[in-house]
Tab-separated table of C-alpha atoms and ligand atoms in Angstrom:
chain	number	residue	atom	x	y	z
A	300	MET	CA	-24.165	20.836	-12.978
A	301	ARG	CA	-20.534	21.726	-13.613
A	302	GLN	CA	-18.697	18.903	-15.473
A	303	VAL	CA	-15.000	18.167	-14.991
A	304	ASN	CA	-13.341	16.010	-17.658
A	305	LEU	CA	-10.475	13.803	-16.563
A	306	GLY	CA	-7.515	12.793	-18.635
A	307	ILE	CA	-5.934	9.775	-16.917
A	308	ILE	CA	-2.391	8.828	-17.761
A	309	GLY	CA	-2.072	5.136	-16.838
A	310	GLY	CA	-4.698	2.417	-16.852
A	311	GLY	CA	-2.938	-0.224	-14.708
A	312	THR	CA	-3.609	-1.243	-11.077
A	313	VAL	CA	-4.369	2.259	-9.834
A	314	GLY	CA	-5.680	3.757	-13.114
A	315	GLY	CA	-8.019	0.784	-13.585
A	316	GLY	CA	-9.140	1.125	-9.946
A	317	VAL	CA	-9.919	4.836	-10.376
A	318	PHE	CA	-11.828	4.206	-13.596
A	319	GLN	CA	-13.860	1.436	-11.883
A	320	ALA	CA	-14.497	3.535	-8.722
A	321	ILE	CA	-15.794	6.475	-10.794
A	322	GLN	CA	-18.225	4.087	-12.612
A	323	ARG	CA	-19.357	2.888	-9.187
A	324	ASN	CA	-19.516	6.068	-7.130
A	325	GLY	CA	-19.300	8.921	-9.664
A	326	ALA	CA	-23.009	9.770	-9.295
A	327	LEU	CA	-22.724	9.770	-5.469
A	328	MET	CA	-19.723	12.115	-5.672
A	329	ALA	CA	-21.561	14.373	-8.109
A	330	SER	CA	-24.496	14.634	-5.706
A	331	ARG	CA	-22.147	15.510	-2.852
A	332	LEU	CA	-19.899	17.919	-4.776
A	333	GLY	CA	-22.259	19.490	-7.246
A	334	VAL	CA	-19.667	18.590	-9.866
A	335	SER	CA	-19.828	15.638	-12.268
A	336	LEU	CA	-16.539	13.820	-12.969
A	337	THR	CA	-16.252	12.207	-16.409
A	338	VAL	CA	-13.327	10.135	-17.683
A	339	ALA	CA	-12.660	11.705	-21.075
A	340	ARG	CA	-9.461	9.915	-22.098
A	341	VAL	CA	-7.053	7.275	-20.736
A	342	ALA	CA	-3.416	6.967	-21.948
A	343	VAL	CA	-1.754	3.548	-21.700
A	344	ARG	CA	1.461	2.073	-23.145
A	345	ASP	CA	-0.064	-0.904	-24.973
A	346	LEU	CA	-3.537	-0.804	-26.535
A	347	ARG	CA	-3.663	-4.582	-27.032
A	348	LYS	CA	-2.937	-5.494	-23.436
A	349	ALA	CA	-5.592	-7.517	-21.573
A	350	ARG	CA	-6.864	-5.404	-18.652
A	351	ALA	CA	-8.436	-6.651	-15.409
A	352	VAL	CA	-10.654	-3.543	-15.505
A	353	HIS	CA	-12.311	-2.945	-18.870
A	354	ILE	CA	-11.787	0.568	-20.214
A	355	PRO	CA	-13.716	1.291	-23.480
A	356	ALA	CA	-11.406	1.294	-26.487
A	357	LYS	CA	-12.730	4.714	-27.608
A	358	LEU	CA	-11.177	6.274	-24.460
A	359	LEU	CA	-7.780	4.694	-24.875
A	360	THR	CA	-4.744	6.125	-26.592
A	361	THR	CA	-0.970	5.637	-26.359
A	362	ASP	CA	-0.339	9.347	-26.834
A	363	TRP	CA	-0.248	11.058	-23.413
A	364	HIS	CA	0.635	14.425	-25.007
A	365	SER	CA	-2.706	14.506	-26.793
A	366	VAL	CA	-4.572	13.756	-23.564
A	367	VAL	CA	-2.809	16.482	-21.616
A	368	ALA	CA	-3.270	19.027	-24.462
A	369	ASP	CA	-6.875	18.109	-25.184
A	370	PRO	CA	-8.876	21.354	-24.529
A	371	ALA	CA	-11.766	19.168	-23.264
A	372	VAL	CA	-9.573	17.734	-20.494
A	373	ASN	CA	-9.539	20.053	-17.490
A	374	LEU	CA	-7.958	17.765	-14.841
A	375	VAL	CA	-4.967	15.478	-15.450
A	376	VAL	CA	-4.470	12.338	-13.345
A	377	GLU	CA	-0.933	10.892	-13.500
A	378	LEU	CA	-1.025	7.204	-12.619
A	379	MET	CA	1.767	5.816	-14.812
A	380	GLY	CA	4.602	5.684	-12.289
A	381	GLY	CA	8.288	6.364	-12.853
A	382	THR	CA	10.054	9.691	-12.679
A	383	THR	CA	11.056	10.602	-16.255
A	384	THR	CA	7.981	10.623	-18.489
A	385	ALA	CA	5.782	11.189	-15.454
A	386	ARG	CA	7.650	14.445	-14.716
A	387	GLN	CA	7.081	15.546	-18.331
A	388	VAL	CA	3.394	14.715	-18.056
A	389	VAL	CA	2.908	16.659	-14.849
A	390	LEU	CA	4.925	19.652	-15.956
A	391	ALA	CA	3.116	19.772	-19.329
A	392	ALA	CA	-0.268	19.808	-17.589
A	393	LEU	CA	0.764	22.377	-14.995
A	394	LYS	CA	2.163	24.698	-17.664
A	395	LEU	CA	-1.257	24.632	-19.330
A	396	GLY	CA	-2.716	25.712	-15.979
A	397	LYS	CA	-4.406	22.308	-15.519
A	398	PRO	CA	-4.538	20.847	-12.006
A	399	VAL	CA	-2.845	17.470	-11.588
A	400	VAL	CA	-3.604	14.532	-9.296
A	401	THR	CA	-0.790	12.057	-8.791
A	402	ALA	CA	-0.170	8.888	-6.742
A	403	ASN	CA	3.508	8.947	-7.597
A	404	LYS	CA	5.662	9.279	-4.460
A	405	ALA	CA	8.882	8.489	-6.329
A	406	LEU	CA	8.172	11.494	-8.628
A	407	LEU	CA	7.372	13.811	-5.721
A	408	SER	CA	10.427	12.688	-3.835
A	409	ALA	CA	12.731	13.279	-6.785
A	410	HIS	CA	11.111	16.387	-8.314
A	411	GLY	CA	8.573	17.661	-5.784
A	412	GLU	CA	10.174	21.035	-5.281
A	413	GLU	CA	10.198	21.765	-9.027
A	414	LEU	CA	6.644	20.513	-9.514
A	415	PHE	CA	5.079	22.410	-6.586
A	416	GLU	CA	6.867	25.532	-7.802
A	417	ALA	CA	5.551	25.006	-11.348
A	418	ALA	CA	2.026	24.591	-9.934
A	419	GLN	CA	2.299	27.863	-8.076
A	420	GLN	CA	3.869	29.679	-11.013
A	421	HIS	CA	1.060	28.608	-13.364
A	422	GLY	CA	-1.729	29.341	-10.868
A	423	THR	CA	-2.834	25.782	-10.427
A	424	ASN	CA	-2.478	22.909	-7.980
A	425	LEU	CA	-0.878	19.484	-7.507
A	426	TYR	CA	-2.805	16.956	-5.377
A	427	TYR	CA	-1.063	13.847	-3.973
A	428	GLU	CA	-3.207	12.101	-1.338
A	429	ALA	CA	-2.611	8.644	-2.878
A	430	SER	CA	1.187	9.018	-2.733
A	431	VAL	CA	1.421	8.076	0.950
A	432	ALA	CA	-0.222	5.268	2.933
A	433	GLY	CA	-2.723	4.080	0.279
A	434	GLY	CA	-6.279	4.659	1.459
A	435	ILE	CA	-5.410	6.568	4.655
A	436	PRO	CA	-6.064	10.285	4.104
A	437	ILE	CA	-2.817	11.234	5.876
A	438	ILE	CA	-1.915	14.164	3.567
A	439	LYS	CA	-5.235	15.814	4.428
A	440	VAL	CA	-4.667	15.094	8.119
A	441	LEU	CA	-1.298	16.882	8.119
A	442	ARG	CA	-2.263	19.696	5.773
A	443	GLU	CA	-5.672	20.437	7.240
A	444	GLY	CA	-6.717	18.370	10.253
A	445	LEU	CA	-3.567	19.034	12.328
A	446	ILE	CA	-2.791	22.455	10.859
A	447	GLY	CA	-2.832	24.005	14.323
A	448	ASN	CA	-0.209	21.625	15.719
A	449	ARG	CA	3.542	21.405	15.736
A	450	ILE	CA	4.334	17.779	14.942
A	451	THR	CA	6.887	16.354	17.401
A	452	ARG	CA	6.698	12.659	16.413
A	453	LEU	CA	5.585	10.759	13.378
A	454	PHE	CA	6.070	7.019	12.973
A	455	GLY	CA	4.681	5.301	9.903
A	456	ILE	CA	4.256	1.794	8.600
A	457	VAL	CA	4.007	3.207	5.098
A	458	ASN	CA	4.967	0.337	2.820
A	459	GLY	CA	2.205	-2.265	2.409
A	460	THR	CA	4.460	-4.744	0.626
A	461	CYS	CA	7.077	-4.878	3.405
A	462	ASN	CA	4.423	-5.089	6.096
A	463	TYR	CA	2.713	-7.897	4.215
A	464	ILE	CA	6.069	-9.790	3.885
A	465	LEU	CA	7.062	-9.289	7.550
A	466	THR	CA	3.643	-10.326	8.769
A	467	ARG	CA	3.618	-13.568	6.755
A	468	MET	CA	7.203	-14.356	7.676
A	469	LYS	CA	6.236	-14.045	11.363
A	470	ASP	CA	2.787	-15.732	11.272
A	471	GLU	CA	3.513	-18.551	8.823
A	472	GLY	CA	7.297	-18.813	8.797
A	473	ALA	CA	6.842	-18.024	5.086
A	474	ASP	CA	9.736	-17.598	2.690
A	475	PHE	CA	10.675	-14.027	1.714
A	476	ALA	CA	10.747	-14.608	-2.054
A	477	ALA	CA	7.412	-16.476	-2.152
A	478	VAL	CA	5.630	-13.757	-0.142
A	479	LEU	CA	7.101	-11.026	-2.325
A	480	ALA	CA	5.767	-12.853	-5.406
A	481	ASP	CA	2.277	-12.830	-3.800
A	482	ALA	CA	2.584	-9.070	-3.054
A	483	GLN	CA	3.409	-8.491	-6.743
A	484	ARG	CA	0.472	-10.648	-7.896
A	485	LEU	CA	-1.886	-8.721	-5.584
A	486	GLY	CA	-0.779	-5.380	-7.123
A	487	TYR	CA	0.911	-4.086	-3.935
A	488	ALA	CA	4.512	-3.926	-5.116
A	489	GLU	CA	6.286	-1.297	-7.191
A	490	THR	CA	8.013	-2.026	-10.475
A	491	PRO	CA	10.719	-3.036	-9.655
A	492	PRO	CA	9.838	-4.361	-6.149
A	493	ASP	CA	13.347	-3.445	-4.927
A	494	LEU	CA	11.823	0.002	-4.341
A	495	ASP	CA	9.684	-1.635	-1.656
A	496	VAL	CA	11.983	-4.184	-0.049
A	497	ASP	CA	15.063	-1.942	0.044
A	498	GLY	CA	13.068	0.774	1.807
A	499	HIS	CA	13.104	3.425	-0.935
A	500	ASP	CA	9.346	3.586	-1.373
A	501	ALA	CA	8.924	4.062	2.355
A	502	ALA	CA	11.646	6.734	2.244
A	503	HIS	CA	9.829	8.605	-0.562
A	504	LYS	CA	6.661	8.621	1.563
A	505	THR	CA	8.440	9.479	4.823
A	506	GLY	CA	10.153	12.393	3.120
A	507	ILE	CA	6.809	13.725	1.882
A	508	LEU	CA	5.327	13.440	5.404
A	509	ALA	CA	8.409	15.021	7.007
A	510	SER	CA	8.277	17.929	4.563
A	511	LEU	CA	4.610	18.505	5.302
A	512	ALA	CA	5.075	18.185	9.034
A	513	HIS	CA	8.138	20.369	9.333
A	514	GLY	CA	7.723	22.855	6.509
A	515	PHE	CA	11.041	22.429	4.680
A	516	TRP	CA	11.731	20.285	1.659
A	517	VAL	CA	13.490	17.100	2.761
A	518	ASN	CA	16.058	16.093	0.177
A	519	PRO	CA	15.671	12.323	-0.356
A	520	LYS	CA	19.480	11.970	-0.264
A	521	GLN	CA	19.402	13.005	3.396
A	522	ILE	CA	17.027	10.233	4.413
A	523	TYR	CA	18.752	7.284	6.042
A	524	VAL	CA	17.287	4.098	4.534
A	525	GLU	CA	17.521	0.422	5.386
A	526	GLY	CA	15.154	-2.159	3.912
A	527	ILE	CA	13.980	-5.548	5.066
A	528	ARG	CA	16.139	-7.858	2.947
A	529	SER	CA	18.485	-8.589	5.855
A	530	ILE	CA	15.645	-9.552	8.247
A	531	THR	CA	15.808	-13.331	8.826
A	532	ARG	CA	13.265	-15.701	10.276
A	533	GLN	CA	15.711	-16.224	13.108
A	534	ASP	CA	15.581	-12.534	14.094
A	535	ILE	CA	11.814	-12.519	13.801
A	536	GLU	CA	11.661	-15.529	16.155
A	537	PHE	CA	14.086	-14.042	18.667
A	538	ALA	CA	12.221	-10.694	18.559
A	539	THR	CA	8.951	-12.588	19.242
A	540	LYS	CA	10.476	-14.356	22.237
A	541	LEU	CA	11.638	-11.007	23.616
A	542	GLY	CA	8.158	-9.469	23.232
A	543	TYR	CA	8.665	-7.504	20.014
A	544	THR	CA	7.473	-7.457	16.392
A	545	ILE	CA	9.703	-6.305	13.543
A	546	ARG	CA	8.209	-3.594	11.388
A	547	LEU	CA	9.698	-1.287	8.733
A	548	LEU	CA	9.115	2.215	10.151
A	549	GLY	CA	9.441	5.681	8.753
A	550	CYS	CA	10.540	7.905	11.680
A	551	VAL	CA	10.285	11.659	11.790
A	552	LYS	CA	11.386	12.976	15.167
A	553	THR	CA	12.435	16.256	16.635
A	554	ALA	CA	15.377	16.862	18.991
A	555	ASN	CA	17.692	13.870	18.477
A	556	GLY	CA	14.984	11.426	19.350
A	557	VAL	CA	14.828	12.493	22.993
A	558	GLY	CA	12.029	14.305	24.735
A	559	ASP	CA	9.126	16.045	23.070
A	560	GLY	CA	10.801	18.291	20.568
A	561	PRO	CA	13.075	21.258	20.649
A	562	SER	CA	12.469	23.608	23.529
A	563	PRO	CA	12.261	27.213	22.335
A	564	THR	CA	14.384	28.182	25.341
A	565	LYS	CA	17.165	25.734	24.491
A	566	LYS	CA	17.214	26.332	20.715
A	567	PRO	CA	19.238	29.309	19.506
A	568	ALA	CA	16.730	31.750	18.084
A	569	ASN	CA	18.262	31.864	14.594
A	570	ARG	CA	18.983	28.119	14.197
A	571	PRO	CA	16.413	25.656	12.820
A	572	SER	CA	16.006	22.421	14.735
A	573	ALA	CA	17.348	19.255	13.209
A	574	ILE	CA	14.781	16.550	12.490
A	575	GLN	CA	15.457	12.835	12.285
A	576	VAL	CA	14.037	11.509	9.023
A	577	SER	CA	14.780	7.840	8.466
A	578	VAL	CA	13.452	4.445	7.414
A	579	TYR	CA	14.668	1.198	8.915
A	580	PRO	CA	13.377	-2.058	10.447
A	581	VAL	CA	12.493	-1.629	14.088
A	582	LEU	CA	11.691	-3.897	17.021
A	583	VAL	CA	8.271	-2.585	18.153
A	584	PRO	CA	7.113	-3.658	21.632
A	585	ASN	CA	4.112	-5.998	21.292
A	586	SER	CA	2.187	-3.711	23.607
A	587	HIS	CA	2.374	-0.853	21.074
A	588	VAL	CA	-0.408	-0.439	18.529
A	589	LEU	CA	2.028	-0.404	15.604
A	590	ALA	CA	3.088	-3.984	16.434
A	591	ASN	CA	-0.453	-5.046	15.652
A	592	VAL	CA	-0.666	-3.522	12.156
A	593	ASN	CA	-0.565	-6.564	9.926
A	594	GLY	CA	-0.566	-7.570	6.283
A	595	VAL	CA	-0.909	-4.853	3.695
A	596	PHE	CA	-2.274	-2.427	6.285
A	597	ASN	CA	-0.420	0.816	6.976
A	598	ALA	CA	-0.638	3.011	10.059
A	599	VAL	CA	0.708	6.445	10.796
A	600	TYR	CA	1.137	7.561	14.401
A	601	VAL	CA	1.344	11.336	14.757
A	602	ARG	CA	1.970	13.346	17.950
A	603	GLY	CA	0.987	17.046	17.828
A	604	ASP	CA	1.800	19.546	20.549
A	605	VAL	CA	-1.892	20.466	20.916
A	606	VAL	CA	-3.736	17.266	20.044
A	607	GLY	CA	-1.377	14.727	21.623
A	608	ASP	CA	-1.145	11.239	20.083
A	609	THR	CA	-3.256	10.319	17.058
A	610	LEU	CA	-3.323	7.181	14.883
A	611	TYR	CA	-4.426	6.597	11.302
A	612	TYR	CA	-4.948	3.058	9.999
A	613	GLY	CA	-6.018	1.489	6.707
A	614	ARG	CA	-5.019	-0.441	3.647
A	615	GLY	CA	-1.676	0.862	2.407
A	616	ALA	CA	-1.586	-0.510	-1.112
A	617	GLY	CA	-3.719	-2.132	-3.771
A	618	GLN	CA	-6.256	-1.078	-6.328
A	619	ASP	CA	-9.262	0.013	-4.284
A	620	ALA	CA	-7.476	1.629	-1.334
A	621	THR	CA	-5.373	3.725	-3.667
A	622	ALA	CA	-8.358	4.584	-5.900
A	623	SER	CA	-10.180	5.891	-2.798
A	624	ALA	CA	-7.325	8.326	-2.101
A	625	VAL	CA	-7.253	9.463	-5.729
A	626	LEU	CA	-11.051	10.083	-5.554
A	627	SER	CA	-10.438	12.299	-2.535
A	628	ASP	CA	-8.022	14.436	-4.582
A	629	LEU	CA	-10.398	14.443	-7.551
A	630	ALA	CA	-13.073	15.867	-5.266
A	631	ASP	CA	-10.736	18.595	-3.917
A	632	ALA	CA	-9.576	19.491	-7.407
A	633	ALA	CA	-13.132	19.527	-8.768
A	634	LEU	CA	-14.305	21.816	-5.943
A	635	ASP	CA	-11.332	24.124	-6.482
A	636	LEU	CA	-12.234	24.319	-10.187
A	637	LYS	CA	-15.922	24.902	-9.357
A	638	CYS	CA	-15.167	27.627	-6.821
A	639	GLY	CA	-12.262	29.137	-8.770
A	640	THR	CA	-9.898	28.693	-5.813
A	641	LYS	CA	-6.290	28.377	-6.937
A	642	ASN	CA	-4.539	27.450	-3.705
A	643	ARG	CA	-7.152	27.018	-0.991
A	644	ILE	CA	-4.472	25.393	1.155
A	645	PRO	CA	-1.142	25.488	-0.712
A	646	PRO	CA	0.038	21.987	-1.621
A	647	PHE	CA	3.377	22.549	-0.010
A	648	ILE	CA	4.840	25.881	0.949
A	649	PRO	CA	7.987	25.707	3.023
A	650	HIS	CA	7.854	27.865	6.143
A	651	GLU	CA	11.273	26.783	7.407
A	652	ARG	CA	13.469	27.059	4.304
A	653	ASP	CA	16.659	26.293	6.229
A	654	GLY	CA	15.331	23.348	8.249
A	655	ALA	CA	17.795	20.523	8.642
A	656	VAL	CA	17.813	16.752	8.694
A	657	LEU	CA	19.738	15.282	11.660
A	658	PRO	CA	22.702	13.215	10.427
A	659	MET	CA	22.099	9.499	11.102
A	660	ASP	CA	25.416	9.295	12.968
A	661	ASP	CA	23.890	11.477	15.659
A	662	VAL	CA	20.601	9.661	15.979
A	663	VAL	CA	20.270	7.939	19.374
A	664	SER	CA	18.348	4.704	19.780
A	665	ARG	CA	18.273	1.353	21.530
A	666	TYR	CA	19.440	-1.735	19.689
A	667	TYR	CA	18.971	-5.488	19.332
A	668	VAL	CA	22.242	-7.129	18.314
A	669	ARG	CA	22.613	-10.747	17.250
A	670	LEU	CA	26.088	-12.287	17.230
A	671	THR	CA	27.239	-15.721	16.192
A	672	VAL	CA	30.135	-16.618	18.487
A	673	GLU	CA	32.328	-19.547	19.437
A	674	ASP	CA	30.857	-21.628	22.239
A	675	ARG	CA	33.604	-21.134	24.872
A	676	PRO	CA	34.273	-19.209	28.093
A	677	GLY	CA	35.480	-15.616	28.014
A	678	VAL	CA	33.599	-14.640	24.863
A	679	PHE	CA	31.083	-12.360	26.633
A	680	ALA	CA	33.881	-10.557	28.473
A	681	LYS	CA	35.665	-9.660	25.215
A	682	ILE	CA	32.505	-8.270	23.643
A	683	ALA	CA	31.392	-6.418	26.753
A	684	GLY	CA	34.912	-4.870	26.988
A	685	ILE	CA	34.668	-3.324	23.536
A	686	LEU	CA	31.189	-1.940	24.212
A	687	ALA	CA	32.211	-0.544	27.626
A	688	LYS	CA	35.206	1.204	26.068
A	689	ALA	CA	32.792	2.888	23.629
A	690	LYS	CA	30.555	3.867	26.585
A	691	ILE	CA	27.762	1.677	25.248
A	692	GLY	CA	25.631	0.031	27.921
A	693	ILE	CA	24.208	-3.463	27.668
A	694	SER	CA	20.727	-3.858	29.150
A	695	SER	CA	20.584	-7.660	28.771
A	696	ILE	CA	22.425	-10.627	27.245
A	697	ILE	CA	20.533	-13.710	26.129
A	698	GLN	CA	21.999	-16.920	24.834
A	699	PRO	CA	19.096	-18.873	23.385
A	700	GLU	CA	19.021	-22.693	23.613
A	701	GLY	CA	19.231	-25.000	20.612
A	702	HIS	CA	22.621	-24.211	19.057
A	703	ASP	CA	24.926	-26.477	17.033
A	704	GLY	CA	27.591	-26.947	19.748
A	705	VAL	CA	30.280	-25.124	17.809
A	706	THR	CA	28.854	-21.612	17.496
A	707	VAL	CA	26.071	-20.045	19.515
A	708	PRO	CA	23.770	-17.095	18.875
A	709	VAL	CA	24.031	-14.332	21.456
A	710	ILE	CA	21.443	-11.548	21.661
A	711	LEU	CA	22.471	-8.239	23.215
A	712	MET	CA	19.927	-5.567	24.053
A	713	ILE	CA	21.675	-2.221	24.141
A	714	HIS	CA	20.774	0.970	25.953
A	715	ASP	CA	20.426	4.333	24.132
A	716	ALA	CA	23.555	4.984	22.032
A	717	PRO	CA	24.388	7.201	19.063
A	718	ASN	CA	24.359	5.394	15.730
A	719	ALA	CA	27.972	6.202	14.795
A	720	ALA	CA	29.331	4.951	18.128
A	721	MET	CA	27.308	1.790	17.856
A	722	ARG	CA	28.462	1.023	14.332
A	723	LYS	CA	32.115	1.638	15.272
A	724	ALA	CA	31.881	-0.664	18.269
A	725	LEU	CA	30.188	-3.402	16.277
A	726	ALA	CA	32.886	-3.190	13.580
A	727	ALA	CA	35.455	-3.866	16.375
A	728	VAL	CA	33.328	-6.724	17.751
A	729	ALA	CA	33.115	-8.248	14.259
A	730	LYS	CA	36.944	-8.428	14.115
A	731	LEU	CA	37.180	-10.618	17.222
A	732	PRO	CA	38.306	-14.140	16.194
A	733	VAL	CA	35.536	-15.597	18.365
A	734	VAL	CA	32.837	-13.773	16.371
A	735	LYS	CA	31.929	-16.026	13.428
A	736	SER	CA	29.610	-13.899	11.234
A	737	ALA	CA	28.692	-10.280	10.641
A	738	PRO	CA	26.743	-8.856	13.629
A	739	VAL	CA	23.059	-8.154	12.985
A	740	MET	CA	21.819	-4.833	14.402
A	741	ILE	CA	18.180	-3.798	14.545
A	742	ARG	CA	16.996	-0.635	16.285
A	743	VAL	CA	14.474	-0.808	19.126
A	744	GLU	CA	11.827	1.974	19.381
A	745	SER	CA	10.276	2.947	22.653
A	746	PHE	CA	7.930	5.644	21.184
A	747	GLU	CA	8.594	8.067	24.035
B	964	NAP	P1	0.925	-0.219	-13.182
B	964	NAP	O1	-0.087	-1.201	-12.821
B	964	NAP	O2	2.224	-0.666	-13.738
B	964	NAP	O3	0.246	0.823	-14.219
B	964	NAP	C1	0.989	1.779	-14.909
B	964	NAP	C2	0.142	2.230	-16.101
B	964	NAP	O4	0.840	3.289	-16.798
B	964	NAP	C3	-0.141	1.115	-17.116
B	964	NAP	O5	-1.477	1.227	-17.539
B	964	NAP	C4	0.763	1.512	-18.280
B	964	NAP	O6	0.243	1.126	-19.574
B	964	NAP	C5	0.806	2.986	-18.203
B	964	NAP	N1	1.959	3.587	-18.832
B	964	NAP	C6	3.271	3.356	-18.558
B	964	NAP	N2	4.083	4.120	-19.335
B	964	NAP	C7	3.234	4.813	-20.117
B	964	NAP	C8	3.426	5.801	-21.158
B	964	NAP	N3	4.653	6.145	-21.538
B	964	NAP	N4	2.330	6.339	-21.717
B	964	NAP	C9	1.117	5.992	-21.366
B	964	NAP	N5	0.846	5.085	-20.396
B	964	NAP	C10	1.910	4.524	-19.786
B	964	NAP	O7	1.283	0.720	-11.911
B	964	NAP	P2	0.320	1.048	-10.688
B	964	NAP	O8	0.508	0.034	-9.629
B	964	NAP	O9	-1.034	1.389	-11.145
B	964	NAP	O10	1.019	2.376	-10.109
B	964	NAP	C11	0.805	3.616	-10.728
B	964	NAP	C12	1.330	4.736	-9.789
B	964	NAP	O11	0.616	4.672	-8.558
B	964	NAP	C13	2.812	4.604	-9.400
B	964	NAP	O12	3.341	5.879	-9.264
B	964	NAP	C14	2.757	3.902	-8.037
B	964	NAP	O13	3.882	4.195	-7.263
B	964	NAP	C15	1.515	4.555	-7.486
B	964	NAP	N6	0.842	3.789	-6.397
B	964	NAP	C16	0.576	2.489	-6.559
B	964	NAP	C17	-0.083	1.811	-5.565
B	964	NAP	C18	-0.396	0.354	-5.679
B	964	NAP	O14	-0.860	-0.228	-4.675
B	964	NAP	N7	-0.228	-0.238	-6.819
B	964	NAP	C19	-0.440	2.489	-4.390
B	964	NAP	C20	-0.140	3.852	-4.273
B	964	NAP	C21	0.499	4.508	-5.281
B	964	NAP	P3	-0.029	-0.429	-19.907
B	964	NAP	O15	-1.132	-0.863	-19.019
B	964	NAP	O16	-0.363	-0.462	-21.313
B	964	NAP	O17	1.265	-1.159	-19.577
B	965	HSE	N1	4.293	-0.450	-3.321
B	965	HSE	C1	3.619	0.381	-2.379
B	965	HSE	C2	3.430	-0.335	-1.072
B	965	HSE	C3	2.287	0.789	-2.971
B	965	HSE	O1	3.597	-1.554	-1.039
B	965	HSE	O2	3.132	0.299	-0.081
B	965	HSE	C4	1.540	1.811	-2.138
B	965	HSE	O3	2.172	3.021	-2.134
């Protein structure tokens, strides 16, 4: 049987999980693939560190260069994280013509174009199933399963840490900082966890999915990102009363968020369509399946023009879920080595080189707005006047009970409006003397 020797760079949460999973299911995989996977070497930073998963000392080294260059290693697995040394590791391996498996979405987001090009140039491949949505095989779905579809909608709960935090804040009234500490202890969070809570990890993943779905490389700088730090228990409670659940969503939509994508008859023949690519907290109607994705689970909802609506669900972070996705890539890479295929399905080849990301200012959505205002007559009229002048329609106004008698919360539900107009109008509302704190604005998604 053909043997493939792995050089793993990183023996932490994911590296340890992969090592453990190969001990557990390596023989099963060999029987299915006709290739045996053997961990030849593991590079770590600190040889004396206590490890939750035992890796034999004879496999360990602190010298990643020697692992990548080892002639016995024919497949390199980058599981160290970060974007500087990890880039060097991946480039060094690709230049030697060795295939690379990575779980590193930050690396792909920052340097994906360069790395995929290097893989092609050196006649090898870069595999990245574990980089998005943990154990859900969403990369394979987009690259292979839905290859005959144009993707018109993609909504993803793609950060396990944020979903875990939002779920526990809603279900238990738990404190943000305490729940984040639990997510770190459970191995869900990035180092530092700001990557999770400020939305950047979700943006890295959403950019990868958007690039795959729409065939042009999405520059991470063009992705509009808001995290969950500003979400308060008060907003979670009001959203619940209104029939919504707050979730951090990656959104990839065609045609300004309206309709089912660009119509070939309306689009000028030589102009690419602009795609919305963004990450922000969203009020999801409780009747929608994404409102019921809880804890560390992720879900990606994809609409294709042939298949219609599809949904993928599973654990989005943690040792075993991520290890499962890495095993899937190891199997693909091992089969490609066995069969001598260099680019069975290219990892990422742009087909729309001049595709464009829709500026956030032009993105249209509905909104939930919470204002804290003085408790006196005439206040609503002033606010409504500003919104009407901006041609922004209010669908409902709610003044919940239980205020302090001096200020009151007011919830406005706003009809479809462009982001720029909405921000400008709220800036004017914030300047009214009767408005006592910065307005809170959360988008509402209808999934049309
Ligand atoms: P981690 O627990 O911090 O592990 C990182 C590993 O890399 C550690 O073993 C560390 O060595 C090693 N390392 C760091 N710098 C090194 C260097 N210069 N040379 C050799 N080894 C080095 O991180 P993780 O959670 O496993 O994440 C790894 C990657 O997977 C990241 O890209 C992350 O974004 C991605 N990912 C993580 C998850 C998850 O749920 N955790 C899910 C999907 C993707 P020491 O052990 O000696 O410190
Ligand atoms: N920190 C990431 C998350 C790990 O919480 O989703 C999985 O990519």
